Coordinates of C-alpha atoms and ligand atoms in Angstrom, one line a residue:
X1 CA 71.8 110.3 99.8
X2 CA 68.5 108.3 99.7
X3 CA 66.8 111.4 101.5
X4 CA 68.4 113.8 99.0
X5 CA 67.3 111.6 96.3
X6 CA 63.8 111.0 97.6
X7 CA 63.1 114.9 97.9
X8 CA 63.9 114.8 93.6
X9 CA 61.6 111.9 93.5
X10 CA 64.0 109.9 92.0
X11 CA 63.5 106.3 92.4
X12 CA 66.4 104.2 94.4
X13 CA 66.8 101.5 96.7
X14 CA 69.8 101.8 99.4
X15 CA 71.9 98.1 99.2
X16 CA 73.7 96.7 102.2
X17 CA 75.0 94.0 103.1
X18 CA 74.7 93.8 106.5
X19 CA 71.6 95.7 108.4
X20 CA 71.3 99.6 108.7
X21 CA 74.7 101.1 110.4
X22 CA 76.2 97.7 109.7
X23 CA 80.1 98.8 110.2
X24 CA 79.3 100.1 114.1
X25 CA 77.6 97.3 114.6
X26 CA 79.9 94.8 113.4
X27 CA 83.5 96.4 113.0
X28 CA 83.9 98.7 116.1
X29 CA 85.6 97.7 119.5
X30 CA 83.0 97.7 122.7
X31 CA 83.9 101.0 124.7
X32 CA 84.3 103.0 121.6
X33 CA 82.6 106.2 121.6
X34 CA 82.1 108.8 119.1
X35 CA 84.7 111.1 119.3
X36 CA 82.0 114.0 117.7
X37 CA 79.9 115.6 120.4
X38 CA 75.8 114.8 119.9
X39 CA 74.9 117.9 118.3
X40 CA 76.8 117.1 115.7
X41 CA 75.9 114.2 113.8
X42 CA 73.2 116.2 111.7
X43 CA 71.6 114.3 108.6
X44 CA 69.2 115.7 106.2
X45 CA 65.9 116.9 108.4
X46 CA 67.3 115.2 111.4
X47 CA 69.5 116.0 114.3
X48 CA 70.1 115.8 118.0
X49 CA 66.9 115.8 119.9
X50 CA 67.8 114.9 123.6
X51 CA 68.7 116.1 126.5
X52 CA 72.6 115.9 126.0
X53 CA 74.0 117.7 123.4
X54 CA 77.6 117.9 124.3
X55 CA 78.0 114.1 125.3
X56 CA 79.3 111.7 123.4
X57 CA 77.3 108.7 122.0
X58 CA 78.5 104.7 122.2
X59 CA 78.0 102.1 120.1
X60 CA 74.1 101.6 120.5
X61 CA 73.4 104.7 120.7
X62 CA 75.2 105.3 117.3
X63 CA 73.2 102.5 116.0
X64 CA 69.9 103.5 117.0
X65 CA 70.1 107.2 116.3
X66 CA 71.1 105.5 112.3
X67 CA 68.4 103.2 112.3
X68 CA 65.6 105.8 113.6
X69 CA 66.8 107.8 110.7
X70 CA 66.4 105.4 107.9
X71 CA 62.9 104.6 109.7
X72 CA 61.7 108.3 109.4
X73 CA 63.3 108.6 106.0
X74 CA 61.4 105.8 105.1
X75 CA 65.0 104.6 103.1
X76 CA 64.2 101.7 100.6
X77 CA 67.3 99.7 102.3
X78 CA 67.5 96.0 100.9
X79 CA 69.1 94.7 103.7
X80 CA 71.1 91.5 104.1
X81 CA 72.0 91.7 100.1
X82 CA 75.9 91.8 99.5
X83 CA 77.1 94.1 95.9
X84 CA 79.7 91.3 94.5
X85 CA 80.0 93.4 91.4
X86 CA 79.3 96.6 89.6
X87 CA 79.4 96.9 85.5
X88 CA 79.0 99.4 82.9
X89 CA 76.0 98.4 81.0
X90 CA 75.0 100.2 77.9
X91 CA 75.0 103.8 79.3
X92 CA 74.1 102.0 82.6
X93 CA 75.2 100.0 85.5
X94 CA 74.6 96.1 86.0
X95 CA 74.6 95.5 89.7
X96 CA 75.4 92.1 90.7
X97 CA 74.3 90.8 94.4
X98 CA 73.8 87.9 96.2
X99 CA 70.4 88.3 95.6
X100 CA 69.9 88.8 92.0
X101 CA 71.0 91.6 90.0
X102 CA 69.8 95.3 89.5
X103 CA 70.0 97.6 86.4
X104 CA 70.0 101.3 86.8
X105 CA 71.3 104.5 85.8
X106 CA 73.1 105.7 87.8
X107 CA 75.5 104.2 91.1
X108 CA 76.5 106.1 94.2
X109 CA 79.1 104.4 95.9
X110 CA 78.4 104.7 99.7
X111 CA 80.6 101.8 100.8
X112 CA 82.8 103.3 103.3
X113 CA 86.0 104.4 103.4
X114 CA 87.0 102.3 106.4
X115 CA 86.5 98.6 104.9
X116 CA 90.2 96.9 105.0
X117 CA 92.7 98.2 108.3
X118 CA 95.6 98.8 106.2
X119 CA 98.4 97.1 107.9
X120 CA 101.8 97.6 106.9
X121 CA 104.6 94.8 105.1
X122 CA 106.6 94.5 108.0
X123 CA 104.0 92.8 110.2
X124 CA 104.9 89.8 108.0
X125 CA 108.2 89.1 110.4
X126 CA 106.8 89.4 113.5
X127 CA 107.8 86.4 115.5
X128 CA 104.6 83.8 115.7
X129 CA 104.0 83.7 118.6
X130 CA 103.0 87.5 119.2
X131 CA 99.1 87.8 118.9
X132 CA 97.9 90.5 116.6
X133 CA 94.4 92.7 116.4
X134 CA 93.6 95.5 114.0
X135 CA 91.0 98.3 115.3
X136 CA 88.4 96.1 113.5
X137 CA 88.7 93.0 115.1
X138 CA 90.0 94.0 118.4
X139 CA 86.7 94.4 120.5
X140 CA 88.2 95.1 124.4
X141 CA 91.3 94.1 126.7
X142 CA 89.9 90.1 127.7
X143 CA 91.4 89.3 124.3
X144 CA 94.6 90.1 124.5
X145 CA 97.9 87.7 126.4
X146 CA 98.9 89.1 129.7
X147 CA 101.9 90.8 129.5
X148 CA 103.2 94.0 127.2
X149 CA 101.7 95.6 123.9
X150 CA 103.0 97.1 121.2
X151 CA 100.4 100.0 119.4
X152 CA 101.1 101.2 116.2
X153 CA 99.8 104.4 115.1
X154 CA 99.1 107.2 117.4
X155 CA 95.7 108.7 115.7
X156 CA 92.3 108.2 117.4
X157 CA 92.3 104.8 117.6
X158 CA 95.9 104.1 118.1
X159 CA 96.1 106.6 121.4
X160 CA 92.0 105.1 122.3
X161 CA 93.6 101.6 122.5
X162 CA 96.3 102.3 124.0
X163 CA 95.1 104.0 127.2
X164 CA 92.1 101.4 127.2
X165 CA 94.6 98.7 127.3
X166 CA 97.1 100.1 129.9
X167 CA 94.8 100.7 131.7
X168 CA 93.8 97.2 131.9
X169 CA 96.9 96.4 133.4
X170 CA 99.3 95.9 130.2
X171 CA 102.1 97.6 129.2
X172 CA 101.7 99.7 126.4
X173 CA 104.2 100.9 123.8
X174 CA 103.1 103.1 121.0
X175 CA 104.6 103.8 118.4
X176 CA 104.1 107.0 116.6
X177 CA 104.2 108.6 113.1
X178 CA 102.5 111.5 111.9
X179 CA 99.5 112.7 114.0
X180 CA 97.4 115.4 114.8
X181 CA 97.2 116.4 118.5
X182 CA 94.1 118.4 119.6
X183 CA 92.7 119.6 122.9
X184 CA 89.7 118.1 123.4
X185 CA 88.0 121.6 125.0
X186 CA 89.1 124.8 124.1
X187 CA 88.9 128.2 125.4
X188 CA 85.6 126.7 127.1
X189 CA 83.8 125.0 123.8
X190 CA 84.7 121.3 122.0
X191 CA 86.9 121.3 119.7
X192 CA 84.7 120.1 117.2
X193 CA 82.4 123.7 117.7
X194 CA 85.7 125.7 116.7
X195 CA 86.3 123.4 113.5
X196 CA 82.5 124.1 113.0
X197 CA 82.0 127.8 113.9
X198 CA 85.1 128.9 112.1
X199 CA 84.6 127.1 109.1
X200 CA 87.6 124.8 108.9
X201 CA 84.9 121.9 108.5
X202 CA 83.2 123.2 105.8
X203 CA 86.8 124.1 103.9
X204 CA 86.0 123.1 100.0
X205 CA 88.0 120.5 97.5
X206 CA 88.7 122.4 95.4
X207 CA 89.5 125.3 97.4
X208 CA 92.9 123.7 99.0
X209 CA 96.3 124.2 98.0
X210 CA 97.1 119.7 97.6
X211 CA 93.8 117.6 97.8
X212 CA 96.0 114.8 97.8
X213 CA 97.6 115.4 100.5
X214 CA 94.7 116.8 102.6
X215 CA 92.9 113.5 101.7
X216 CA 95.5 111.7 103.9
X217 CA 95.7 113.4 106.8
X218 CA 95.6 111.6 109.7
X219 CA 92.3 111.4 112.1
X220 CA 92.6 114.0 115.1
X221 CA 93.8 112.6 118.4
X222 CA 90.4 112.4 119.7
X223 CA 88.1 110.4 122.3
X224 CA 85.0 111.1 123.6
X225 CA 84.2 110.6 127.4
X226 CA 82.2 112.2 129.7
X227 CA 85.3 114.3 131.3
X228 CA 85.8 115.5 128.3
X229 CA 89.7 114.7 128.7
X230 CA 92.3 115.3 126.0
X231 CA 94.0 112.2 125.0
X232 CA 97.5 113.2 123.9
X233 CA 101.0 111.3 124.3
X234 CA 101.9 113.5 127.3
X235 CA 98.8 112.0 128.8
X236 CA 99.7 108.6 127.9
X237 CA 103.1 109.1 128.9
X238 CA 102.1 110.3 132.3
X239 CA 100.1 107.0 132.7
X240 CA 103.1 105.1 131.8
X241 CA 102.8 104.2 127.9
X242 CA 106.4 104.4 126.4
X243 CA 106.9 106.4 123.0
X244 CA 108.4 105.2 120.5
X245 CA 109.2 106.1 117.0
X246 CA 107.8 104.9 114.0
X247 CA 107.8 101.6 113.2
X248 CA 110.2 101.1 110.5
X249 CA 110.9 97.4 110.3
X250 CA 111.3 94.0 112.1
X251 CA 113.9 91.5 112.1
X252 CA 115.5 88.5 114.4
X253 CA 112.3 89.2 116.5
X254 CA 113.8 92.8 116.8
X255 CA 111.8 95.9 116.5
X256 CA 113.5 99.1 114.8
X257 CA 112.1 102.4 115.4
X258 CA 112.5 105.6 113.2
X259 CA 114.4 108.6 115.3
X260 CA 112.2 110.8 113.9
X261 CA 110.0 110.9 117.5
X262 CA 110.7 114.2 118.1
X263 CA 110.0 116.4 115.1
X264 CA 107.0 114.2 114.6
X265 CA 105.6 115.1 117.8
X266 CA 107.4 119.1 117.5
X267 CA 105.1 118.9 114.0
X268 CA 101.8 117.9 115.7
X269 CA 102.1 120.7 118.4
X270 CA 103.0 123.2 115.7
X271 CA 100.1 122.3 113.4
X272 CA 98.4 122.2 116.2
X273 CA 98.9 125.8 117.5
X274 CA 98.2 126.7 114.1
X275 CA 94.6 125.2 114.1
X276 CA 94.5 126.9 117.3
X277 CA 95.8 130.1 115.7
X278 CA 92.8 130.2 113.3
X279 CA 90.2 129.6 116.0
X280 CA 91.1 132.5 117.8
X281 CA 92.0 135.1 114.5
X282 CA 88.3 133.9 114.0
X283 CA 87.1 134.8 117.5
X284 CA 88.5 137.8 117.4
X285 CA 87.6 138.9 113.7
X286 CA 84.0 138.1 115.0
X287 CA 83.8 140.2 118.2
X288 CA 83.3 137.2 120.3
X289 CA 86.8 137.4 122.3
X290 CA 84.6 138.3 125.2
X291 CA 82.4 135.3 125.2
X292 CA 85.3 133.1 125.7
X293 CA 88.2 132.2 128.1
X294 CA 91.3 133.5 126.5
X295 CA 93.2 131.4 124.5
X296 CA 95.7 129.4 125.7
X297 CA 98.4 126.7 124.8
X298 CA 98.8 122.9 125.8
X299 CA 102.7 122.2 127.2
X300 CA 104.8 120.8 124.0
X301 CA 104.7 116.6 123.9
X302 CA 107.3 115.2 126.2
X303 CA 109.3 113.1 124.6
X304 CA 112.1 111.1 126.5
X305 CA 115.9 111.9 125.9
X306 CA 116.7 108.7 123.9
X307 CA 113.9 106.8 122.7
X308 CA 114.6 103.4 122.2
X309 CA 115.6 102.6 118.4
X310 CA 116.0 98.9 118.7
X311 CA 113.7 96.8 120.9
X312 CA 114.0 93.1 122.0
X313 CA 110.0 92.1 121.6
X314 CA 110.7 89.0 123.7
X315 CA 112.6 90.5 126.0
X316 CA 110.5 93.3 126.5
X317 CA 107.8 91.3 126.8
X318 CA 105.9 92.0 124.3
X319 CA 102.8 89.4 123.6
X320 CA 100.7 91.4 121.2
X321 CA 100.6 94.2 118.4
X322 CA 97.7 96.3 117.7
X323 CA 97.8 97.6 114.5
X324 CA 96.5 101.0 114.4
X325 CA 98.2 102.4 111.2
X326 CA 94.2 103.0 109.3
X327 CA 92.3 101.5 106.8
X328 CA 91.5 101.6 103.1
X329 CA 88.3 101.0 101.2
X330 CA 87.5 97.7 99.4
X331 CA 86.5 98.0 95.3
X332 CA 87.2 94.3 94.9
X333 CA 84.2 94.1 93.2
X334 CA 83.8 97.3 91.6
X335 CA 84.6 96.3 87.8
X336 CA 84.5 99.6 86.5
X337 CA 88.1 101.2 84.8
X338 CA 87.9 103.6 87.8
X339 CA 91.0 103.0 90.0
X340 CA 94.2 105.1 90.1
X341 CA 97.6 102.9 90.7
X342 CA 97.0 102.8 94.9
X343 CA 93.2 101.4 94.3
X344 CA 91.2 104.3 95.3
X345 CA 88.6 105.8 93.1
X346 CA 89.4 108.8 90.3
X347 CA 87.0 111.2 91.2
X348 CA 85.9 115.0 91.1
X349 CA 84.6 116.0 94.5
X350 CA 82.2 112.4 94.2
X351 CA 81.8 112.8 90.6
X352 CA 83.6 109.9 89.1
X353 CA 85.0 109.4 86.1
X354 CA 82.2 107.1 84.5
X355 CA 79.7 109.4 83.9
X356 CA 76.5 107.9 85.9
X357 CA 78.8 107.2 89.0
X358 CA 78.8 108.9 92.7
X359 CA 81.3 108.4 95.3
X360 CA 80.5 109.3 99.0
X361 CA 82.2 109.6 102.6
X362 CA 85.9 109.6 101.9
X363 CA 88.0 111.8 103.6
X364 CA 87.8 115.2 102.3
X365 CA 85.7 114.0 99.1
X366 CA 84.1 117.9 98.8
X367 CA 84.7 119.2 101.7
X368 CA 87.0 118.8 105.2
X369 CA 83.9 116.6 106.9
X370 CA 83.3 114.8 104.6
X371 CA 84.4 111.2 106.0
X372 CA 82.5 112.2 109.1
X373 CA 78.8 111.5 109.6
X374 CA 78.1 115.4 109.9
X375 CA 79.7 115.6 106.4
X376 CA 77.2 113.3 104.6
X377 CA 74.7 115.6 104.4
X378 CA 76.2 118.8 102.6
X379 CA 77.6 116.3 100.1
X380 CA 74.8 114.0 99.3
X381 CA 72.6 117.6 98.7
X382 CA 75.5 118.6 95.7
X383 CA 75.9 115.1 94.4
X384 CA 72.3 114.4 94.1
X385 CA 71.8 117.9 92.1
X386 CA 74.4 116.7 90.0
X387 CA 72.7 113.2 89.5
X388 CA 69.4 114.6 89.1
X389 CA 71.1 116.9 86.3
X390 CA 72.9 113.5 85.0
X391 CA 69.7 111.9 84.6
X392 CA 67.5 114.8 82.6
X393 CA 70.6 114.9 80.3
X394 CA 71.1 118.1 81.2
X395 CA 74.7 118.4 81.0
X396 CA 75.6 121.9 81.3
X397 CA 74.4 121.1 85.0
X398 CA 76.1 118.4 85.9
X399 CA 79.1 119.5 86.1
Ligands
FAD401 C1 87.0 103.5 114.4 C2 86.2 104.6 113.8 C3 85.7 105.6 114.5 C4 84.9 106.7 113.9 N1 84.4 107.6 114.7 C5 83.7 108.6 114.1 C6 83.0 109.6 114.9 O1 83.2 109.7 116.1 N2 82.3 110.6 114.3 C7 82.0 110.5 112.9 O2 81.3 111.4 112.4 N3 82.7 109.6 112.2 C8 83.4 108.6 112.7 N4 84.0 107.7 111.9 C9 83.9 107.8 110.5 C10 82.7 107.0 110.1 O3 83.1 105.8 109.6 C11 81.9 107.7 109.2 O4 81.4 108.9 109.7 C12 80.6 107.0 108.7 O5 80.5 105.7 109.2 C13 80.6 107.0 107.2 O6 79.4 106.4 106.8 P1 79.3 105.6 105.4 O7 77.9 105.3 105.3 O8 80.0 106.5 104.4 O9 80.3 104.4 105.6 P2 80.1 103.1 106.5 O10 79.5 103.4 107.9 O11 81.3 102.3 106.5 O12 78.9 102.3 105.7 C14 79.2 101.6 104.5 C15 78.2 100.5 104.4 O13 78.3 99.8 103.2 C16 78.1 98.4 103.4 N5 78.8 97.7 102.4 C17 80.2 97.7 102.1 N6 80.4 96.9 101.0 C18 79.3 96.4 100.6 C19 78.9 95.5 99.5 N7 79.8 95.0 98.7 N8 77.6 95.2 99.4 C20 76.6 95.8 100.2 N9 76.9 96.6 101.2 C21 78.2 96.9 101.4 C22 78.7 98.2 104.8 O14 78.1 97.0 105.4 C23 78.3 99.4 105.5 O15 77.1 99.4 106.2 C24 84.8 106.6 112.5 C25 85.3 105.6 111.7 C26 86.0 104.6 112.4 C27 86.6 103.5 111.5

């Protein structure tokens, strides 16, 4: 957004509270890689440059590639400089910080949509004595007991944890809700160059049957490693991770699954297949059948004959629980009349209710990408026409 804005030659100044890419500096775990491939985080004027465009970049690497950008952007970033509120001010805003306050016209939003792991009621009556981590805090396996863990949630980070940490010699048992399973290559390419070349990235707002829903859809089962492997539940369960259903309560230091293991995993393959469906109707519908290797189908999950619906923690041996069930923003100091009754922000594809006000990187905010870092781009270019319109009154443009 602050390149967008500095093309219209509209002064800013970028506020964070932290230093450039703050949140994979500070909130990431230490082997995590980015589960989009190099070419693909593209920002205004800036891409992939090296020598590796189908790898997959760490931590550091993430964090440099952010802070060269905002070097040759030449972003006004006031670093170290925390928002602690945000008012309407007379046709204005009133930004509060640790640092003394700002007044401007207008506000874009660009906290992240990742701030708080949202962590589920029933972790209240888990027995003390069983250690927990969210994705945020958790940072590798040293931390944890010896002995077994529970995972719950089976998106990217649930299924990422969970073969990092049997791996490190304890048991894992995940538990799983809704998910997306996808094969990491397919038909030769990533993944993440079908979603692209077919167009299911770029998929509009407002051109979806339920925005709603499509805003909470789950991550894709997705890691990035140099074998390119797809991380799945039939690979975890060939390693020795036990399924289980979805957590659905805890009591007498007893955990109580859902039943529902199979159709949730018969649900992923089939929306998976379907995703897979559209890749190849596109393949074909473009000629390029030829310039790939037919299309194909992953086996269906595995899932055991009787999943366990009640298990003993204790006797399980069960030390810790990784909470993997995703995260919500944080407005806590947002004091604008902008929240819907679940706390997220009333907006329009990033146009927000208070005229003057932007919103950026939720999921699905204008368009499919949106919440990743390849989505930023597409999105800061229409919100920053619509600002620029906002700010020479012209209001038959922004809309
Ligand atoms: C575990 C995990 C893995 C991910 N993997 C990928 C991936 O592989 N590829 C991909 O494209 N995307 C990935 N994402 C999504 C990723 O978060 C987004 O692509 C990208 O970080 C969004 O950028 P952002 O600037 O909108 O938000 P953030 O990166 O969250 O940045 C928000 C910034 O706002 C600052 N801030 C927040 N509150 C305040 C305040 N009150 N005052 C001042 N500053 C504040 C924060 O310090 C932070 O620097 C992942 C997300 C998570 C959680």
């Amino acid at each position: 957004m602050s390149k967008c804005l500095a093309d219209r030659s509209i002064d800013h100044v970028v506020i964070e509270r932290g230093e450039v890419a703050n949140s994979w500096r500070t909130e990431r775990w230490d082997s995590l890689r980015l589960l989009t491939p190099n070419w693909q985080s593209r920002l205004p004027g800036f891409g992939y440059e090296g020598n590796d465009p189908d790898g997959f970049r760490n931590m550091a690497e993430t964090v440099a590639f952010l802070e060269r950008y905002a070097s040759v952007i030449a972003a006004p970033v006031e670093s170290h400089t925390t928002v602690t509120a945000v008012r309407e001010n007379g046709g204005g805003f009133l930004v509060s910080t640790d640092r003394g306050d700002w007044h401007s016209r207008t506000v874009v939003l660009a906290t992240g949509a990742c701030n708080i792991p949202s962590v589920p009621k029933v972790a209240e009556k888990l027995p003390a004595d069983i250690v927990t981590f969210t994705p945020r805090d958790y940072r590798n396996p040293g931390q944890l007991p010896d002995g077994g863990v529970l995972v719950v949630g089976a998106s990217a980070s649930g299924t990422q944890l969970a073969y990092e940490i049997h791996r490190s010699g304890r048991p894992v048992t995940i538990a799983v809700s809704e998910h997306i399973r996808a094969p990491r290559v397919y038909r030769g390419r990533d993944i993440q160059w079908w979603m692209d070349a077919a167009g299911v990235h770029d998929e509009r707002f407002d051109a979806v049957d339920d925005i709603d829903r499509a805003r909470r859809v789950p991550s894709l089962q997705l890691a990035g490693s140099d074998d390119r492997m797809t991380l799945d539940l039939n690979l975890l369960t060939a390693m020795g991770v036990r399924l289980v259903g979805r957590l659905a309560g805890v009591s007498d230091g007893k955990a109580q699954f859902s039943g529902s293991l199979r159709n949730k995993c018969a649900l992923s393959d089939l929306k998976m297949n379907r995703l897979l469906n559209t890749f190849d109707e596109w393949a074909t519908q473009n000629g390029l059948d030829g310039e790939h290797e037919p299309p194909r189908r992953l086996p269906p999950t595995e899932v055991e004959a009787s999943p366990p619906l009640i298990l003993d923690l204790k006797a399980a041996g069960i030390r810790s629980v990784i909470w993997a069930t995703g995260f919500l923003p944080d407005y806590s100091w947002l004091e604008v009349p902008v929240l819907d009754r679940k706390g997220l922000i009333r907006h329009d594809g990033g146009v927000v209710a208070q005229p003057g006000l932007y919103l950026m990187g939720m999921q699905f905010l204008r368009r499919r990408k949106s919440a990743l870092i390849d989505g930023a781009g597409d999105d800061a270019r229409d919100l920053s026409d619509h600002l620029a319109a906002y700010l020479d009154g012209d209001i038959a443009r922004a809309v």
